[in-house]
XYZ file of N, CA and C in Angstrom:
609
model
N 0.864 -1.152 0.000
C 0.000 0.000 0.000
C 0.887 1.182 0.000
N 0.686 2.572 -1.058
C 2.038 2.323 0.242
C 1.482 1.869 0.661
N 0.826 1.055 1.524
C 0.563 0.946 2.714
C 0.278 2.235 3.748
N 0.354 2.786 2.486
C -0.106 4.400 3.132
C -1.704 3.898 2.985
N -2.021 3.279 3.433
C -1.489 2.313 3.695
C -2.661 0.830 3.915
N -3.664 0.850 3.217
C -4.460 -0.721 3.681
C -3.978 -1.660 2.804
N -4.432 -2.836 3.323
C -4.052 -3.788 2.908
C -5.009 -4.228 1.925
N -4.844 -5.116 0.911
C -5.716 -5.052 -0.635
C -6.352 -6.007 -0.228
N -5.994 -7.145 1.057
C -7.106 -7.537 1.477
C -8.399 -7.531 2.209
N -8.140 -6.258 2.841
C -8.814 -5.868 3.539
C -9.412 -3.901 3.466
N -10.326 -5.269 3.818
C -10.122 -3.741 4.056
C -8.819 -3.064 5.388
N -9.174 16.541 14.368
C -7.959 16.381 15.418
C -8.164 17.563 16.239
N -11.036 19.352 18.181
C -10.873 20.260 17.723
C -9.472 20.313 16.238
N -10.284 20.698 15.237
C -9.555 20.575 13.955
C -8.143 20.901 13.887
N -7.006 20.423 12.857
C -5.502 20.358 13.150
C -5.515 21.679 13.015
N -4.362 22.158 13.812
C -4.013 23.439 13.953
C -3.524 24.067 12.519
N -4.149 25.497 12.487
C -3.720 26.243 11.139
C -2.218 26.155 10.730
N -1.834 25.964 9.662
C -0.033 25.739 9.900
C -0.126 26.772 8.250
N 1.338 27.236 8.457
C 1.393 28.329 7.308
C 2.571 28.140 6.698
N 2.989 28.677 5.452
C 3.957 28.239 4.789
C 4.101 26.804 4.595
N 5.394 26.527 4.686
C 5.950 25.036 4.630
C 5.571 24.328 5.137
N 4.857 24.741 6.678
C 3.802 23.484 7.193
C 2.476 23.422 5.947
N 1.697 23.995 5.698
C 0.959 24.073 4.636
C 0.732 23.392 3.724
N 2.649 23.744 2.718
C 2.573 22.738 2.036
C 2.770 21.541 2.494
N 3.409 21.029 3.539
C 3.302 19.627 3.925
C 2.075 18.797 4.140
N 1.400 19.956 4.841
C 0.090 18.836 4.756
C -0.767 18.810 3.557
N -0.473 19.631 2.488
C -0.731 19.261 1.056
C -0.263 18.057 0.275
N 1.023 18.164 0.727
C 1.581 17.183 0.089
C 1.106 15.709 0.527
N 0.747 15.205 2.065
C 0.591 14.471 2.664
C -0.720 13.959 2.082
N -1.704 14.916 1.827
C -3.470 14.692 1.372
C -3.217 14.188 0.080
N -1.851 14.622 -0.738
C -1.817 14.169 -2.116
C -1.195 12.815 -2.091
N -0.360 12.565 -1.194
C -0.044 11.306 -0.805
C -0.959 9.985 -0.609
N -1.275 10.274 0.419
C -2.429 9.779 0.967
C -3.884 9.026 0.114
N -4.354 9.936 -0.644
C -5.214 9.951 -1.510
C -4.891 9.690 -2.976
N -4.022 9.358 -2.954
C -3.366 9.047 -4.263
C -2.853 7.797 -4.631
N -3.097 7.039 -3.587
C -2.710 5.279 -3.883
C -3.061 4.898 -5.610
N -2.054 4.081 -6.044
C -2.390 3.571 -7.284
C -2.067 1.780 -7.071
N -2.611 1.718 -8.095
C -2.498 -0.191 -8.305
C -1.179 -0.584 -8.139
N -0.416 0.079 -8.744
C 1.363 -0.235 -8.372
C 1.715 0.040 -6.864
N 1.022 0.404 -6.596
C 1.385 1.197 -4.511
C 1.016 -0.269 -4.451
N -0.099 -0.715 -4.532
C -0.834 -1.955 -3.795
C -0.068 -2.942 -4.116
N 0.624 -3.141 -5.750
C 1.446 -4.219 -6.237
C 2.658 -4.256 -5.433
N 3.084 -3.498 -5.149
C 4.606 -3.627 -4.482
C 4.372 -3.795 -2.885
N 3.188 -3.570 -2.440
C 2.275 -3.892 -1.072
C 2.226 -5.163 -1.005
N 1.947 -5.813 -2.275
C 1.346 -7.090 -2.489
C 2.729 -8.257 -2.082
N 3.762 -7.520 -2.553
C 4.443 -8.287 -2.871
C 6.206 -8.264 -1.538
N 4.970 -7.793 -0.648
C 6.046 -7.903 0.789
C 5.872 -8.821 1.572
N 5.134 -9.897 0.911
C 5.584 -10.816 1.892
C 3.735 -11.745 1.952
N 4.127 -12.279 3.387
C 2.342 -13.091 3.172
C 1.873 -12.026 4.090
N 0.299 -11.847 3.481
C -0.342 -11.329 4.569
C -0.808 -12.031 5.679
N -1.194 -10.913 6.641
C -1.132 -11.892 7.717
C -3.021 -12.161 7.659
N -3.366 -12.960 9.231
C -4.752 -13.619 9.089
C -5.813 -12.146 8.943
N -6.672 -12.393 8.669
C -7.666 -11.698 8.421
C -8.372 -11.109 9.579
N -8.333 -9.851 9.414
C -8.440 -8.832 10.683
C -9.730 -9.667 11.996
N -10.559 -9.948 11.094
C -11.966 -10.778 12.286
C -11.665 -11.968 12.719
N -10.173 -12.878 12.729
C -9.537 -13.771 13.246
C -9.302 -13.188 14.413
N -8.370 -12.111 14.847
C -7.518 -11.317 15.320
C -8.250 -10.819 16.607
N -7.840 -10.832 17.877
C -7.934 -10.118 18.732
C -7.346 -8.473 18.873
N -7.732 -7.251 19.515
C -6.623 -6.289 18.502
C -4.881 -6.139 19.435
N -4.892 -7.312 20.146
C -3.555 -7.532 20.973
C -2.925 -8.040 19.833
N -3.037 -8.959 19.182
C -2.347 -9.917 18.433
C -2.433 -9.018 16.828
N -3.689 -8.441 16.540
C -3.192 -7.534 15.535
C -1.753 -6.608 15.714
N -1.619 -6.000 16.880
C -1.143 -5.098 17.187
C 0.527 -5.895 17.206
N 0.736 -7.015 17.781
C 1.898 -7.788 18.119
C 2.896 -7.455 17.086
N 4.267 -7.512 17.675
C 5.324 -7.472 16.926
C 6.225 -8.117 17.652
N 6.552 -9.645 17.546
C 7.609 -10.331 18.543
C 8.572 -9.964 17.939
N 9.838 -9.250 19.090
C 11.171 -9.200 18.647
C 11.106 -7.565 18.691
N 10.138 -6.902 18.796
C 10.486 -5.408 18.211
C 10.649 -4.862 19.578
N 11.502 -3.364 19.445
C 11.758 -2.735 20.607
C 11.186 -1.451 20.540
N 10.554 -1.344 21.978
C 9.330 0.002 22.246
C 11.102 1.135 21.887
N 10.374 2.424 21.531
C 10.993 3.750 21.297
C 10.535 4.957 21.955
N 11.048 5.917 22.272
C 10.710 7.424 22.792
C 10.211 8.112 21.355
N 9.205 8.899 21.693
C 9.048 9.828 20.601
C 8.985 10.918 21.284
N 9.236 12.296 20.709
C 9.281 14.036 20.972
C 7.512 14.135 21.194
N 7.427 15.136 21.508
C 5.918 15.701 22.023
C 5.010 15.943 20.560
N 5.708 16.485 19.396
C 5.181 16.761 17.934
C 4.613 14.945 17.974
N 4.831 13.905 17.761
C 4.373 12.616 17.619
C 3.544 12.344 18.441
N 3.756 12.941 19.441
C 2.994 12.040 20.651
C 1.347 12.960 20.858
N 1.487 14.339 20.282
C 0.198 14.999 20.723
C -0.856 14.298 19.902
N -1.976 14.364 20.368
C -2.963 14.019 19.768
C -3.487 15.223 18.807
N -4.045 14.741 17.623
C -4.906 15.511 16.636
C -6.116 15.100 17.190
N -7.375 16.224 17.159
C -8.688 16.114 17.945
C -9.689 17.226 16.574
N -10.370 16.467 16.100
C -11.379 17.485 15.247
C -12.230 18.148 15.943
N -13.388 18.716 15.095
C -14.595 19.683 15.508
C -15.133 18.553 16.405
N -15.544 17.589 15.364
C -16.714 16.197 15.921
C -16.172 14.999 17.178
N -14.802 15.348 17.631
C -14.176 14.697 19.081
C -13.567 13.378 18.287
N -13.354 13.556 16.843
C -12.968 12.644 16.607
C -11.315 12.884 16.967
N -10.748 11.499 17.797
C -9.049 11.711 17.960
C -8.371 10.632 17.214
N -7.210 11.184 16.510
C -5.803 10.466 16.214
C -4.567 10.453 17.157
N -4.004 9.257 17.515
C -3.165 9.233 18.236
C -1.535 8.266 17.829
N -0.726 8.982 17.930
C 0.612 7.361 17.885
C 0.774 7.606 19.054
N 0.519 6.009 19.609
C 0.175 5.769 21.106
C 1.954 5.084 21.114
N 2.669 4.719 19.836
C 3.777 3.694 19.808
C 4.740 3.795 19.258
N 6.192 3.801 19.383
C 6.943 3.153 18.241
C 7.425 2.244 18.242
N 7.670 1.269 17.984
C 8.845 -0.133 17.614
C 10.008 0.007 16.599
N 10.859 -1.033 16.716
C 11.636 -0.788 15.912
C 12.286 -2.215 16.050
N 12.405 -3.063 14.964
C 12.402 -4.858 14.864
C 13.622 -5.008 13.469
N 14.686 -5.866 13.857
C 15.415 -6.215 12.340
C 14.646 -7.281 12.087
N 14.301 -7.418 10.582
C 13.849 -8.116 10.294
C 14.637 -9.556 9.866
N 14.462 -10.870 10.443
C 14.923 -12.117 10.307
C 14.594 -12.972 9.155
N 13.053 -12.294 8.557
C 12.415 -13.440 7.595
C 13.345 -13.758 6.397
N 13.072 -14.710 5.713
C 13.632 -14.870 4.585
C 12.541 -15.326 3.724
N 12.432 -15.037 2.416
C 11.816 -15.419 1.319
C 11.260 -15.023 0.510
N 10.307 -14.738 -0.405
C 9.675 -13.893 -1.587
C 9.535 -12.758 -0.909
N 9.898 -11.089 -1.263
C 9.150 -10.309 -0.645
C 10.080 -9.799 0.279
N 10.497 -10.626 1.258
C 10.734 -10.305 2.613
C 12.300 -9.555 2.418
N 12.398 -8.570 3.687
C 13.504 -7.604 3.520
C 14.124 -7.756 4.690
N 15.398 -9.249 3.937
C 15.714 -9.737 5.119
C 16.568 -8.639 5.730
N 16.955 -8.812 6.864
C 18.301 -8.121 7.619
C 17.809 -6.701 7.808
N 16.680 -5.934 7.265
C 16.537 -4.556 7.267
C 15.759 -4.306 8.214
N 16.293 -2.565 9.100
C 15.510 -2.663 10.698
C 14.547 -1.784 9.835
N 12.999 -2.081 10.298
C 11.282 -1.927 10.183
C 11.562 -1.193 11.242
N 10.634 0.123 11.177
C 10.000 0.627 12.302
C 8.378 0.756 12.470
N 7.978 0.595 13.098
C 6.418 0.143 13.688
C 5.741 1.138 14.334
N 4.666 2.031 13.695
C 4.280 3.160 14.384
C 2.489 2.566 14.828
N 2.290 2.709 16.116
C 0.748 2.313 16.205
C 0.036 3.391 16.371
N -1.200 3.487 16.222
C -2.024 4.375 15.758
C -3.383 4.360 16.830
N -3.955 5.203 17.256
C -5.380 5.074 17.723
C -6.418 5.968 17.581
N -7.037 5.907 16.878
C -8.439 6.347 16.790
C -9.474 6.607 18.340
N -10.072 7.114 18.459
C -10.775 7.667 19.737
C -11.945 7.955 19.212
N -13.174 7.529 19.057
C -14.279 7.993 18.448
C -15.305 8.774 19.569
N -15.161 10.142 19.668
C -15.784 10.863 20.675
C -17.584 11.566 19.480
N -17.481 11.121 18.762
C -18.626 11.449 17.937
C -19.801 10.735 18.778
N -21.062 11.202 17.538
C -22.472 10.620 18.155
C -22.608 9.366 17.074
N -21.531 9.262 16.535
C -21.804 8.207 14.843
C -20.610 7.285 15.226
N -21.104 6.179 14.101
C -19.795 5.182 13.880
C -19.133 5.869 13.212
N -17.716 5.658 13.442
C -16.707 5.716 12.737
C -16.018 5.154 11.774
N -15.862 5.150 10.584
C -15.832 3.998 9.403
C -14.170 4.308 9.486
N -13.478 2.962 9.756
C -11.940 3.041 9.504
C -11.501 2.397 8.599
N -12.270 1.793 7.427
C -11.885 1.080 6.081
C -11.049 1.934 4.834
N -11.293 3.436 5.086
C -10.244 3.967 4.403
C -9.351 4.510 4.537
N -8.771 4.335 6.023
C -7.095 5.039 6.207
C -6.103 4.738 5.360
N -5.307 5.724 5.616
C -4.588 5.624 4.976
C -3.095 6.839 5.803
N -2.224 5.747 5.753
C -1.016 6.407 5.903
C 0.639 6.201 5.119
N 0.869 7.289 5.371
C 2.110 7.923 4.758
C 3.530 8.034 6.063
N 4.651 7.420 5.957
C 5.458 8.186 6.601
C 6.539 8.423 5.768
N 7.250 9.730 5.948
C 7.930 10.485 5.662
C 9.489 10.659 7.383
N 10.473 10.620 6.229
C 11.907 11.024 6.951
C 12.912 11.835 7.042
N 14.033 12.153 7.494
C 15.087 12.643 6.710
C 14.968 14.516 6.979
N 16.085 15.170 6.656
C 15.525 16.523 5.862
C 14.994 16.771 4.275
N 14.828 15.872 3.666
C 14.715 15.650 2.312
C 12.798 15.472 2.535
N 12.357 14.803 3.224
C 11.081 14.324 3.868
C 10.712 12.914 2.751
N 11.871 12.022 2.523
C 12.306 10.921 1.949
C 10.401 9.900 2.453
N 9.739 9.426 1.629
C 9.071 9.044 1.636
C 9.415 7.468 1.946
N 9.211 6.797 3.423
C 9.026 5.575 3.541
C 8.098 4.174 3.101
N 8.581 3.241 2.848
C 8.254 2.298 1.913
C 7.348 1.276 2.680
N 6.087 1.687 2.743
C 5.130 0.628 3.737
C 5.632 -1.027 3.688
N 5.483 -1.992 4.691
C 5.846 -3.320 4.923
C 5.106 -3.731 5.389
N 5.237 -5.361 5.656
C 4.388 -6.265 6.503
C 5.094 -6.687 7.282
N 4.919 -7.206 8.397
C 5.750 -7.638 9.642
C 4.498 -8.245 10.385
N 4.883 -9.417 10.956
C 4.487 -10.943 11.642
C 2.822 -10.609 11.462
N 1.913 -10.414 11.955
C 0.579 -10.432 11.982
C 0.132 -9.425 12.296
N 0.896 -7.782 12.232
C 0.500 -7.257 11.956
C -1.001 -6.489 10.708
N -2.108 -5.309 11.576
C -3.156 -5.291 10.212
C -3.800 -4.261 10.536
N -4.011 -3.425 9.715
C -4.608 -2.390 9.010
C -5.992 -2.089 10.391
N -5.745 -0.562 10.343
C -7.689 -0.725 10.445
C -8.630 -1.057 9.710
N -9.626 -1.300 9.911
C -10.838 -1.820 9.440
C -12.531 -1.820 9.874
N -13.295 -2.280 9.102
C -14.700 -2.089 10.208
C -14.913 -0.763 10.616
N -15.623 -0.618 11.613
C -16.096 0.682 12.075
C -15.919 1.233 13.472
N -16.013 1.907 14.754
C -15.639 1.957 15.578
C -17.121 2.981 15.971
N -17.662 2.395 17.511
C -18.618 2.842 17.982
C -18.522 4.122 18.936
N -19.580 4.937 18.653
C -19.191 6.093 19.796
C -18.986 5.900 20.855
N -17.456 6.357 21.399
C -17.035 6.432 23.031
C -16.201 5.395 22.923
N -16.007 4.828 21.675
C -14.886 3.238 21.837
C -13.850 3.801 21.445
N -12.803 3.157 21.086
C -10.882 3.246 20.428
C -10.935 2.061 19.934
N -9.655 2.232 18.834
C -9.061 1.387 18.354
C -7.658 1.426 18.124
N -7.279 0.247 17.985
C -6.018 0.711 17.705
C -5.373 0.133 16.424
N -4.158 0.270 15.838
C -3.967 -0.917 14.817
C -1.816 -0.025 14.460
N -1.538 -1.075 13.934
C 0.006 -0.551 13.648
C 0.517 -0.783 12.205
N 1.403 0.329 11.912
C 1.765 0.442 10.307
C 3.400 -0.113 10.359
N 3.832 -1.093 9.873
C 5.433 -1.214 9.491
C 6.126 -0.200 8.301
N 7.225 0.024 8.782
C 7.818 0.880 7.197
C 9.066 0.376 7.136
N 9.706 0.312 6.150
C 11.276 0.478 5.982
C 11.823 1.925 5.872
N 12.057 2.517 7.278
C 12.461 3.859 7.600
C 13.540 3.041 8.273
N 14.537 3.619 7.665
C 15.919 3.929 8.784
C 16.221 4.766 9.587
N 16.935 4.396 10.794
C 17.276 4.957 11.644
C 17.951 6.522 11.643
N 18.649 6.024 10.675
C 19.150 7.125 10.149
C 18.614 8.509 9.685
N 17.027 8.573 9.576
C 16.020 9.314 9.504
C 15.362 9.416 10.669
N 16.075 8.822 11.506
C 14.923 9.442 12.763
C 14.712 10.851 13.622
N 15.510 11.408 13.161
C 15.933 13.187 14.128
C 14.786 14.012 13.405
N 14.107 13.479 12.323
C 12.913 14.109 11.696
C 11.879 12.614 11.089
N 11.037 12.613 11.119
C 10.034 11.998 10.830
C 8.465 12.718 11.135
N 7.888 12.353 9.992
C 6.707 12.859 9.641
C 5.712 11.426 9.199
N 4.290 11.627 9.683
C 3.699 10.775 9.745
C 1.942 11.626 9.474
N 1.631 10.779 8.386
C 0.149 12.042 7.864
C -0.815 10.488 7.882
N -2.090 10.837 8.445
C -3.162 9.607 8.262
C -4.391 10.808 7.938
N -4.900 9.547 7.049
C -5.743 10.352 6.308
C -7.040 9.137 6.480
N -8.213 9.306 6.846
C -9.425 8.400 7.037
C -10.396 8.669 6.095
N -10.853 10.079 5.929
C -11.745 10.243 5.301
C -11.854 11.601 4.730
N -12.838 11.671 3.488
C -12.970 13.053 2.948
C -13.641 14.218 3.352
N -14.223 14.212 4.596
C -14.536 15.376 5.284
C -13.568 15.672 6.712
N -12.657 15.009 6.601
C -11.768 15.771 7.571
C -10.225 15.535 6.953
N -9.737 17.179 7.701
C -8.324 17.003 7.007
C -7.072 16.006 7.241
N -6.064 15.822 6.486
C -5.067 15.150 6.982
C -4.244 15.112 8.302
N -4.468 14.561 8.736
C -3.525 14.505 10.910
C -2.120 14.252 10.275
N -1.364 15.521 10.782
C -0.095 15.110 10.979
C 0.508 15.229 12.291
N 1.414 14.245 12.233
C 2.686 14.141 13.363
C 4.435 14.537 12.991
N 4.625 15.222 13.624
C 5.780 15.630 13.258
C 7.296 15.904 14.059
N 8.267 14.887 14.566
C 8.974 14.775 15.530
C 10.431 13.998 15.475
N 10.903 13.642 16.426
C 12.233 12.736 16.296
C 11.817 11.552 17.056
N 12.566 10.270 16.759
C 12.052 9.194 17.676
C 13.720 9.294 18.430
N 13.554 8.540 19.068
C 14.805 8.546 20.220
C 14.865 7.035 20.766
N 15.549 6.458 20.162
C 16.024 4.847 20.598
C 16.201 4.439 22.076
């Protein structure tokens, strides 16, 4: 997808005004975001096996990453985005896992970082999470990271009831080496704008 991010099997009070270069970033992010093509999904397709199907899944074991190590993130990552309608975005997480697998797809030896995500549905409505979509971005360049799959990790999905959460986690092939800046844009739906996060992770 990218994985900006669902899987082909499956299926912030509003973000603060930002001007200039923040601006264009979160332009760029909505164009990101919303811009998945069949080749995003093909090269999605082709990272590996997917894992079981989200209504197998407890969202512990969705969420699981054996082997990966929790991370610090800066306050820009960690604040929550909160819309008009109480809807919240959150990265509640980071990980960071070398990857061991071997075989079609798989990117052996390369360290994945693992960002988890939570939704907060403070609305009077369900919340439909079948079309997120995320993007992360690195670097000073704002080097666009290459969505992955990792162990049973999965996508949001389904819907989420007023006053509930969810949670769910995105893999990327971001290097470390990009971590003193990282940018992270999720995008759910077409009446609200793109949530960004914007910070350093700290090992």
């Amino acid at each position: 997808m990218p994985r900006s991010v669902t899987r082909s099997s499956r299926p912030v009070r509003q973000a603060r005004r930002v001007a200039g270069s923040g601006l264009t970033l979160i332009l760029a992010f909505a164009l990101a975001v919303t811009g998945c093509s069949s080749d995003d999904k093909d090269k999605a397709d082709k990272a590996g096996s997917p894992p079981p199907s989200p209504s197998q899944q407890s969202e512990s074991e969705a969420n699981a990453a054996p082997g990966a190590k929790s991370m610090r993130l800066s306050q820009g990552l960690r604040k929550p985005v909160t819309y008009d309608d109480k809807i919240t975005v959150q990265v509640t997480a980071i990980r960071k896992v070398r990857n061991s697998k071997t075989g079609p797809g798989e990117i052996t030896g390369r360290t994945l970082t693992i960002f988890t995500l939570r939704f907060t549905n403070g609305s009077s409505r369900p919340l439909d999470l079948n079309q997120v979509r995320v993007v992360a971005r690195y670097g000073a360049k704002g080097t666009q990271a290459s969505p992955t799959s990792y162990a049973n990790l999965n996508d949001f999905y389904g819907s989420v009831a007023p006053g509930k959460s969810r949670s769910a986690s995105y893999a990327f092939d971001l290097p470390s080496s990009g971590y003193g800046k990282v940018t992270l844009g999720v995008k759910f739906s077409e009446t609200h704008k793109v949530a960004v996060f914007t910070g350093a992770i700290e090992a």
